[in-house]
Coordinates of C-alpha atoms in Angstrom, one line a residue:
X1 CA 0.0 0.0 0.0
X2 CA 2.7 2.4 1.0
X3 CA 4.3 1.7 -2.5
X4 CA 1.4 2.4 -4.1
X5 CA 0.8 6.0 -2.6
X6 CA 4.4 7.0 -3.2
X7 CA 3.9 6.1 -7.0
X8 CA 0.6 7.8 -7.3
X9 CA 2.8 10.9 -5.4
X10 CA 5.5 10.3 -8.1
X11 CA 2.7 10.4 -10.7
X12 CA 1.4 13.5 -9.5
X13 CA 4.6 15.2 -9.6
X14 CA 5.3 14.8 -12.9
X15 CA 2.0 15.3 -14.0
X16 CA 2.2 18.9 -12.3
X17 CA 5.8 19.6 -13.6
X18 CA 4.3 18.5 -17.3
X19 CA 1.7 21.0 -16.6
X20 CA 3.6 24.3 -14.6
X21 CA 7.2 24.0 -15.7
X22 CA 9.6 25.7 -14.3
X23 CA 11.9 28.1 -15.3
X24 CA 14.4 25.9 -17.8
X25 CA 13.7 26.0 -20.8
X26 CA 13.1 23.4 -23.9
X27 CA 15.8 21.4 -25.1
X28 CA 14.1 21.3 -28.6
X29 CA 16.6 22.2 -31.1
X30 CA 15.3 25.0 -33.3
X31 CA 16.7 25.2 -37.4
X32 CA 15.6 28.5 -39.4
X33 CA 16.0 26.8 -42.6
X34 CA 12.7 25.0 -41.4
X35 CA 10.5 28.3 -42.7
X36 CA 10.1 29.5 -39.3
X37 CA 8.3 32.7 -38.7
X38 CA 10.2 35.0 -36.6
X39 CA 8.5 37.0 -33.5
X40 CA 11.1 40.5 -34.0
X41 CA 13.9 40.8 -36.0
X42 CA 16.1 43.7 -34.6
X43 CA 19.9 45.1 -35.7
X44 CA 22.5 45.7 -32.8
X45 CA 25.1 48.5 -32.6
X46 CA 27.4 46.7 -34.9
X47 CA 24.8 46.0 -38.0
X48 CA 24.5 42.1 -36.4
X49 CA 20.6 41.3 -37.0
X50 CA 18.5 39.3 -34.3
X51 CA 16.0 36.8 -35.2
X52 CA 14.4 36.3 -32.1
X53 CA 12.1 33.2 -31.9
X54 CA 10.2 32.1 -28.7
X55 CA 12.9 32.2 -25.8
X56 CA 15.7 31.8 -28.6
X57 CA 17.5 34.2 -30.7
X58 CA 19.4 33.9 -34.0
X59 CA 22.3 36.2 -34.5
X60 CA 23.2 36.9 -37.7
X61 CA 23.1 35.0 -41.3
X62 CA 24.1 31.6 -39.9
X63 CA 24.4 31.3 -36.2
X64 CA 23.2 28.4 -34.4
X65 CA 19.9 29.2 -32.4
X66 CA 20.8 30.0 -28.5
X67 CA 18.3 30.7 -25.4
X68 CA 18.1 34.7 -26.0
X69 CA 18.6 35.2 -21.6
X70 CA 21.8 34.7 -22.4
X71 CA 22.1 37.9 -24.1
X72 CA 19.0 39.7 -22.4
X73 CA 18.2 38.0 -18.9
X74 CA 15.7 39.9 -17.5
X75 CA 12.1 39.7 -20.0
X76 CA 13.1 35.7 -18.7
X77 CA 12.3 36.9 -15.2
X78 CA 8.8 37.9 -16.5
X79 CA 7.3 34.2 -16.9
X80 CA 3.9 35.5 -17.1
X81 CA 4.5 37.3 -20.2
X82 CA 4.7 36.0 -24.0
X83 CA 7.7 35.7 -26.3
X84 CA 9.0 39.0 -27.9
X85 CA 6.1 40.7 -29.9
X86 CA 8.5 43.3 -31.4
X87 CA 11.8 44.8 -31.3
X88 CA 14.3 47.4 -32.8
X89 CA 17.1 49.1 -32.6
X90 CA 17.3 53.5 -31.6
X91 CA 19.4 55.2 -34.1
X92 CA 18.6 58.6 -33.5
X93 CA 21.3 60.8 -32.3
X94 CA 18.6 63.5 -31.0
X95 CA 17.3 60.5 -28.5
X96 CA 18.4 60.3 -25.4
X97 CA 17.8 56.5 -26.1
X98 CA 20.5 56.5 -29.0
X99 CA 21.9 53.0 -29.0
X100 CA 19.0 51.2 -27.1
X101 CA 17.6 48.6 -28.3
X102 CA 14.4 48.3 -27.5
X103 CA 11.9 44.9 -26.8
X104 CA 8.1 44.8 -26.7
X105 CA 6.4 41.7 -25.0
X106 CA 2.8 42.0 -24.6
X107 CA 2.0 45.3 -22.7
X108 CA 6.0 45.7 -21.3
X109 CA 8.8 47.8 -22.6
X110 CA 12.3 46.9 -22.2
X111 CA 15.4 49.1 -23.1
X112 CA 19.0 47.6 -23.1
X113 CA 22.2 49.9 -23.8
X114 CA 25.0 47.5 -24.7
X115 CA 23.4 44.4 -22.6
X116 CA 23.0 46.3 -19.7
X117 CA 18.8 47.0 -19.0
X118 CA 18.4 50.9 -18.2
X119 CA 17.1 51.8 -15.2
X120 CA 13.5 51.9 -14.0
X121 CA 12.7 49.5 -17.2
X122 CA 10.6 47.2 -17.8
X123 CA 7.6 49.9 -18.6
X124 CA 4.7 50.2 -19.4
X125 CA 4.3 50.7 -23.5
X126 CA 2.3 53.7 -22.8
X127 CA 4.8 55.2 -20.6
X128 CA 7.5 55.3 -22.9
X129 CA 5.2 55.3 -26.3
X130 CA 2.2 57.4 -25.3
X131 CA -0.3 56.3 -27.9
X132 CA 1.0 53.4 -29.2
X133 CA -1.2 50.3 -28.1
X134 CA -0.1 46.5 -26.5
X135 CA 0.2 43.5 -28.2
X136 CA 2.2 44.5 -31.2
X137 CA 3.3 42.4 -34.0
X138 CA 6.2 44.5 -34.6
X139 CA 8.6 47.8 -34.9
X140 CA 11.1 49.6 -36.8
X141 CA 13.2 52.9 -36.1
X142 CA 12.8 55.1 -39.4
X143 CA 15.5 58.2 -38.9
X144 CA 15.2 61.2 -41.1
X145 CA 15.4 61.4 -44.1
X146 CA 13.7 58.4 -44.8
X147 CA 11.0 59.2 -43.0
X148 CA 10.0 62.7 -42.7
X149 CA 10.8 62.7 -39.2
X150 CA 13.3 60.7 -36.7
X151 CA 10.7 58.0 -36.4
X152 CA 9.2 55.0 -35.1
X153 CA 6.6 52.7 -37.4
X154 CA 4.9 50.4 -34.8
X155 CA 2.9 48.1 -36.5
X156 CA -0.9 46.0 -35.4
X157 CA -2.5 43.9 -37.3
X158 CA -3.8 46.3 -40.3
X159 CA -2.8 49.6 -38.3
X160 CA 0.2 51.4 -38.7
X161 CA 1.7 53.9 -36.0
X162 CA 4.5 56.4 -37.0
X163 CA 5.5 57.9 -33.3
X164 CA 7.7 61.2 -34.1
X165 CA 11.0 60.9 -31.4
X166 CA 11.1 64.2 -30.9
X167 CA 7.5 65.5 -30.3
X168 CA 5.9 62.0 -29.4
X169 CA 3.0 62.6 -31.6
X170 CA 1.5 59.4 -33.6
X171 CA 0.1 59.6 -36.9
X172 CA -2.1 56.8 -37.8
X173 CA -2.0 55.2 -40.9
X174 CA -3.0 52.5 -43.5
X175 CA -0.2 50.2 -45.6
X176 CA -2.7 49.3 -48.1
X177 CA -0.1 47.6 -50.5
X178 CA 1.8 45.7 -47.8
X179 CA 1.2 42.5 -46.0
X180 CA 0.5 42.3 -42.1
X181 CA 3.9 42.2 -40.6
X182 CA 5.3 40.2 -38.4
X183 CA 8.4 41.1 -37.8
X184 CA 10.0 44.4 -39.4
X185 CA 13.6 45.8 -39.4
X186 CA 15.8 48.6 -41.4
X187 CA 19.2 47.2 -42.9
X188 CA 21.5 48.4 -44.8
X189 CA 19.1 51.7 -45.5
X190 CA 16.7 49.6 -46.6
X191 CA 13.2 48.5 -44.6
X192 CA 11.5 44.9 -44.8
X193 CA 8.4 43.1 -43.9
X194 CA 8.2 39.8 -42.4
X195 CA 5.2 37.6 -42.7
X196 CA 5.9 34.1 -42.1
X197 CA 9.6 33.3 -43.9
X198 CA 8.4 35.5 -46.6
X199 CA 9.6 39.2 -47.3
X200 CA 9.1 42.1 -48.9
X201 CA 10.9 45.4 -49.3
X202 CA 8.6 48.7 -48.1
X203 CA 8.5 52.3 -48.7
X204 CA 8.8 53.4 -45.0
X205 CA 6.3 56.4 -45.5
X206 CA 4.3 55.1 -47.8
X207 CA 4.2 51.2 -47.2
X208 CA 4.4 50.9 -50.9
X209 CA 6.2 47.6 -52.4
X210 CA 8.0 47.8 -55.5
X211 CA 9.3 45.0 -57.7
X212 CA 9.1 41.4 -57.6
X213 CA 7.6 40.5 -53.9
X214 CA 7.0 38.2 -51.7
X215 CA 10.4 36.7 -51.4
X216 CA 11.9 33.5 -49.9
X217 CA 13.1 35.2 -46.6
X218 CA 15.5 32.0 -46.3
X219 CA 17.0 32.8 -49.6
X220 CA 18.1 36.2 -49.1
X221 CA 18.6 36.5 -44.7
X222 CA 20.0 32.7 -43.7
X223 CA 22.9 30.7 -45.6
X224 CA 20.1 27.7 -46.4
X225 CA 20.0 25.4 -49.4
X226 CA 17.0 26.4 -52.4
X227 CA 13.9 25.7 -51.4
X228 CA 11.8 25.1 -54.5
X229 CA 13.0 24.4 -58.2
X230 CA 11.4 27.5 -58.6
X231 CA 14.0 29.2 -56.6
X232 CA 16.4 31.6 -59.2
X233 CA 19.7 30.8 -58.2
X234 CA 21.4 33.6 -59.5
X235 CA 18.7 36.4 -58.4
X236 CA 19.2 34.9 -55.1
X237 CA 22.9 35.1 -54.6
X238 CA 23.4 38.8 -56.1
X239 CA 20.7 40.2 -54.2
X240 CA 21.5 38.0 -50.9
X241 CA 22.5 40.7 -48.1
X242 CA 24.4 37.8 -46.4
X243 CA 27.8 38.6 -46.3
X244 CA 30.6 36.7 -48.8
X245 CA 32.6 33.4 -47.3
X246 CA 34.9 34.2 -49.7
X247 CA 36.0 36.0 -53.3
X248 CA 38.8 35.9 -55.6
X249 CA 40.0 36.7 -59.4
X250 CA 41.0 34.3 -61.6
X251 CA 44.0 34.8 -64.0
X252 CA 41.4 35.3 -66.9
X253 CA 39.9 38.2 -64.7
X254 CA 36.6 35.6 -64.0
X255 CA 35.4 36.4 -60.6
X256 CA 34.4 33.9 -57.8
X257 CA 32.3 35.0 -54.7
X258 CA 31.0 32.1 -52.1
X259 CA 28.3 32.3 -50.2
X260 CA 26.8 29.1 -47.9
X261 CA 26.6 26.5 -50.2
X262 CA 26.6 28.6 -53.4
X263 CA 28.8 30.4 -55.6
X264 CA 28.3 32.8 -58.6
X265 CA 30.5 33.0 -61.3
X266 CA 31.0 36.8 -63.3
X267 CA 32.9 36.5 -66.3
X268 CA 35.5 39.0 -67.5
X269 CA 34.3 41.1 -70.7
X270 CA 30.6 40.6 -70.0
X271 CA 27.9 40.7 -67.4
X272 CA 26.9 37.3 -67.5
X273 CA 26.4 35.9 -64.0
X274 CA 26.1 32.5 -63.4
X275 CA 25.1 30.2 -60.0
X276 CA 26.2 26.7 -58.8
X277 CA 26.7 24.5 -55.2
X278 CA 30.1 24.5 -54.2
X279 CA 28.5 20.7 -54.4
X280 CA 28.7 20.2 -57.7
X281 CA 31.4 22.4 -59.0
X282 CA 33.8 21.5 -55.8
X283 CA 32.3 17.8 -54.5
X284 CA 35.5 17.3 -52.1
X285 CA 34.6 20.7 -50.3
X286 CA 30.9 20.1 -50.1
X287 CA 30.1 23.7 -48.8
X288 CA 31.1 26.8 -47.6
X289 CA 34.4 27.9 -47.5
X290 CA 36.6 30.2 -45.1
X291 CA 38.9 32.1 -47.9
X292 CA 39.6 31.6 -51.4
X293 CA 43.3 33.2 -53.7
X294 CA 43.8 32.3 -57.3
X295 CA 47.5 31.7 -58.4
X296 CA 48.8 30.1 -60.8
X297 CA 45.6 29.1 -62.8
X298 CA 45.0 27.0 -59.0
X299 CA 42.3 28.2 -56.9
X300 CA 43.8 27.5 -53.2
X301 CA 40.4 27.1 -51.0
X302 CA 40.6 27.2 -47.0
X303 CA 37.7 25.3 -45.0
X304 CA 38.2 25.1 -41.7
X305 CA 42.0 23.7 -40.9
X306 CA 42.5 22.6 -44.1
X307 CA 43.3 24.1 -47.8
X308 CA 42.0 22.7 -51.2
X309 CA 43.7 23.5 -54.4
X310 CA 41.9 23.2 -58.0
X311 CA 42.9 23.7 -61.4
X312 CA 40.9 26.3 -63.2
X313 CA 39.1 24.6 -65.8
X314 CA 35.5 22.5 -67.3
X315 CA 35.5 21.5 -65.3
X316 CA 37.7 22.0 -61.9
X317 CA 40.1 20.0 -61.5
X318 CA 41.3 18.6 -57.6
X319 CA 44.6 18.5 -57.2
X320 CA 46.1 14.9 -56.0
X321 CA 47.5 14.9 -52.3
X322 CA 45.6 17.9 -51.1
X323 CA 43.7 18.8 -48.5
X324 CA 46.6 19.6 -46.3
X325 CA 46.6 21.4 -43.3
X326 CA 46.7 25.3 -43.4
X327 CA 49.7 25.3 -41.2
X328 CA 51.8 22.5 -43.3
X329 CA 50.5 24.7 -46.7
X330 CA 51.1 27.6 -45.5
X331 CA 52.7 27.9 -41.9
X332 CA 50.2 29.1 -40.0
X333 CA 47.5 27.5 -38.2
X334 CA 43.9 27.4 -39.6
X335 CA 41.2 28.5 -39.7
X336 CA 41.7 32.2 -41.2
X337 CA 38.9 34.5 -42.3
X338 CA 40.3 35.7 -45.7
X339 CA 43.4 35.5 -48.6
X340 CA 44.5 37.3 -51.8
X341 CA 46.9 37.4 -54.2
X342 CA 47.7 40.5 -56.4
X343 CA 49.9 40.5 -59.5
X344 CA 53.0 39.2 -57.5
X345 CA 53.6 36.1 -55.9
X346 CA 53.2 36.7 -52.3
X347 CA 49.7 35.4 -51.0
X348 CA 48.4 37.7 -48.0
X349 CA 46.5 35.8 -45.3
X350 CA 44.0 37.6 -42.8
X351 CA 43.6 35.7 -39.3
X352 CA 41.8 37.6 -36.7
X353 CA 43.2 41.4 -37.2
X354 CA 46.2 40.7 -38.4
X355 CA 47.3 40.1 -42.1
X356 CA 50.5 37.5 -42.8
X357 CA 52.6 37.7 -46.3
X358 CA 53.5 34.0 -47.8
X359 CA 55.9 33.9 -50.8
X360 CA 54.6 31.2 -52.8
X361 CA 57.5 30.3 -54.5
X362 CA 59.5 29.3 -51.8
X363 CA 59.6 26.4 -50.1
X364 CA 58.7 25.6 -47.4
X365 CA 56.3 28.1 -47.5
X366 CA 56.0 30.3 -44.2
X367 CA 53.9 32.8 -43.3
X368 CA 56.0 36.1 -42.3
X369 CA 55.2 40.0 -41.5
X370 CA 52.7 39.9 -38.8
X371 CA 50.8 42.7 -39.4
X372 CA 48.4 44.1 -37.4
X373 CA 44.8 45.9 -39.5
X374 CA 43.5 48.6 -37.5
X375 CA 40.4 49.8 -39.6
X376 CA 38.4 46.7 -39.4
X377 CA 37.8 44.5 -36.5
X378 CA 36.4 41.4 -38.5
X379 CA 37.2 41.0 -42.4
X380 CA 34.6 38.6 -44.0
X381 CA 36.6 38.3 -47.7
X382 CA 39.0 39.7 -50.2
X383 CA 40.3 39.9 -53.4
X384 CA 42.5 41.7 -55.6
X385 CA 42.4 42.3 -59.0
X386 CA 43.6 45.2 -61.3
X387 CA 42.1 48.2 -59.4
X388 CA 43.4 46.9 -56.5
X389 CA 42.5 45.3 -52.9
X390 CA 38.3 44.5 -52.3
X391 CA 37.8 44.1 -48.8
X392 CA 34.8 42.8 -48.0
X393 CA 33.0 43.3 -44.3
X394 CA 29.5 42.7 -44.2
X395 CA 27.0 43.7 -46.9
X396 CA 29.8 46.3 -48.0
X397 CA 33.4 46.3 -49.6
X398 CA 36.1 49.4 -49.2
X399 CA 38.6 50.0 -52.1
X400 CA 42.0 49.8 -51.1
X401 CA 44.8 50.9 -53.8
X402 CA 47.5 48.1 -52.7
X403 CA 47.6 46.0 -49.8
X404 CA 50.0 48.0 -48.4
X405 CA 47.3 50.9 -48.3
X406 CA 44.9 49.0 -46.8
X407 CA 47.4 47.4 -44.1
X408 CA 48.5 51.4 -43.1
X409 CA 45.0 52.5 -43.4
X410 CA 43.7 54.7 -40.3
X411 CA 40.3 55.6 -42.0
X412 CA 37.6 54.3 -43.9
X413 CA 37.6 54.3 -47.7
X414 CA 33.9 55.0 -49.7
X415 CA 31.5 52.2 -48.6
X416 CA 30.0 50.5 -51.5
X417 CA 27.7 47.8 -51.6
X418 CA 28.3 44.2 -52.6
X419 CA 25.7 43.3 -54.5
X420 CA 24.8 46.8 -56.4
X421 CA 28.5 47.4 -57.7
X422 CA 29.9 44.0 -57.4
X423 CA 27.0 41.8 -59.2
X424 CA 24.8 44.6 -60.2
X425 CA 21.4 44.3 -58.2
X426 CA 19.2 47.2 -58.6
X427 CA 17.1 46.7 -55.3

């Protein structure tokens, strides 16, 4: 009898633990290239957007899922409130909440300033956004001129909130031309709409959409395979505003960037652009790659610890004997973030913030001149081809004359934009 009441007590307590968990959270591993539907998208003080889904968050084009009170503890203390209706990021200088990031969940306002949560917060929405109602599906700063006004759009359901910064004043208005949003977030001067893992680019102060949307959110904002034969390939991976793996210049001038598992191709002479998996065109790498040089009529490709060489050709060619480690290539331990190769013969390796010269005709080949980069803190790719070095950071590459130049750099060249002057997107 007594063992009987101690299961039916066992019983009980897991039935009331199934039904009232605590505070840990699910184990359930969560994948974005499953279509999910984000509840905020937000960017961070250094451009890195958040996909924040449930009590996880996404950061960037790639990361792994992680529990988001890692990054932002306390809207975890609030267990009787939802997951993150909205957030986004305060770009106005004229705020006194420039660089806050702000995050709606159901009728609470939190503000963080580089992690830390600002004092006397969480509020009230309609203590710090008089006007602007609960329960919202999502937000997005807007600062002049862009919008007429240092803004904020808040968006529910069909209505759509413009709060002016300065004055506090809401105008209400209609998106006729736009879906509901779920999520919304400026990037890269730009503003897009959420709904499910769809997309589409908006007219802030007009909600108007222009050109060919809804678009496959996956294909453009996450390094994911196609979805759908119908997916365009090569639309996808000149438009993507997910930054390069990798880029180089053949000795014919032919251009290769890498993205995920893709790369596109642009001839030299012409404008012809052409798409294929690193799969197909390079089976022993499978996908994505760290840094890519051309030398020789070889295309030396890093993944990970390891270099790849190929002979240019129809098709690619592996060389026998490789992969070899970075370090017995090269000298230097893998992985590294980016490589080029001008007109001479010395290879220059980026690793961290620091750039190392190889002389490829020597042997064994050691990696010398430690050199230390002071105008970027991460560098995603680069290339160099007869204008000179392409550094690539982000959605954005800077000009460099020689990489000398861009090794004594102290400022920022022009910022241009990959896909507009590199591949030629016009949206």
């Amino acid at each position: 009898m007594k063992l009987l009441a101690h299961i039916l007590c066992l019983c009980l307590a897991l039935a009331l633990a199934q039904a009232h968990p605590g505070p840990e959270h699910g184990s359930a591993v969560l994948d974005r290239c499953q279509g999910l539907e984000m509840d905020a998208v937000a960017v961070n003080d250094e451009g890195i957007l958040y996909f924040f889904k449930g009590d996880h968050v996404f950061k960037g084009f790639h990361d792994k899922a992680e529990l988001s009170n890692e990054s932002f503890a306390e809207p975890d203390d609030h267990h009787h409130l939802g997951h993150v209706d909205a957030a986004f990021f305060m770009q106005h200088e004229d705020s006194p909440d420039f660089y806050h990031m702000f995050f709606f969940l159901d009728h609470k306002v939190f503000s963080y300033h580089q992690p830390i949560l600002a004092e006397g917060f969480p509020k009230n929405i309609s203590e710090v956004f008089p006007g602007i109602p609960d329960h919202l599906d999502a937000a997005v700063e807007c600062p002049k001129p862009e919008c007429d006004e240092d803004s904020v759009i808040f968006f529910k359901g069909d209505d759509i909130y413009h709060y002016n910064v300065r004055t506090k004043a809401v105008d209400k208005k209609e998106f006729k031309s736009m879906p509901n949003c779920t999520s919304a977030f400026r990037f890269m001067e730009h503003y897009f709409c959420f709904h499910g893992h769809m997309f589409s680019k908006f007219d802030p102060k007009t909600g108007e959409v222009h050109g060919k949307y809804p678009k496959e959110a996956r294909d453009y904002f996450s390094r994911c395979s196609a979805f759908s034969e119908d997916s365009d390939h090569v639309e996808r991976e000149r438009c993507s505003r997910v930054h390069l793996d990798a880029i180089t210049s053949d000795n014919a001038g032919n251009m290769y960037a890498f993205r995920g598992h893709h790369f596109i191709r642009k001839d030299e002479g012409n404008d012809t652009l052409k798409s294929d998996t690193i799969e197909n065109a390079f089976k022993e790498l499978h996908s994505e790659v760290d840094a890519v040089f051309s030398y020789d009529n070889h295309l030396y490709m890093f993944k990970d610890d390891h270099v790849f060489v190929y002979k240019v050709g129809e098709p690619h060619t592996h060389l026998e004997g490789y992969p070899k480690t970075v370090e017995e290539e090269f000298g230097i331990k893998g992985p590294v973030e980016a490589a080029f190769i001008c007109k001479d013969h010395i290879a220059h390796i980026i690793k961290g913030q620091h750039m190392y010269d190889v002389n490829m005709k020597a042997t064994p080949r050691v990696a010398r001149f430690k050199r230390r980069i002071s105008v970027f803190r991460k560098v995603d790719a680069a290339m160099c081809d007869s204008a000179g070095v392409k550094v690539v950071v982000g959605d954005h590459f800077y000009h460099f004359d020689s990489p000398m130049r861009f090794i004594a750099a102290e400022t920022l060249p022009e910022q241009q934009k990959v896909s507009m002057e590199l591949f030629g997107c016009d949206h």
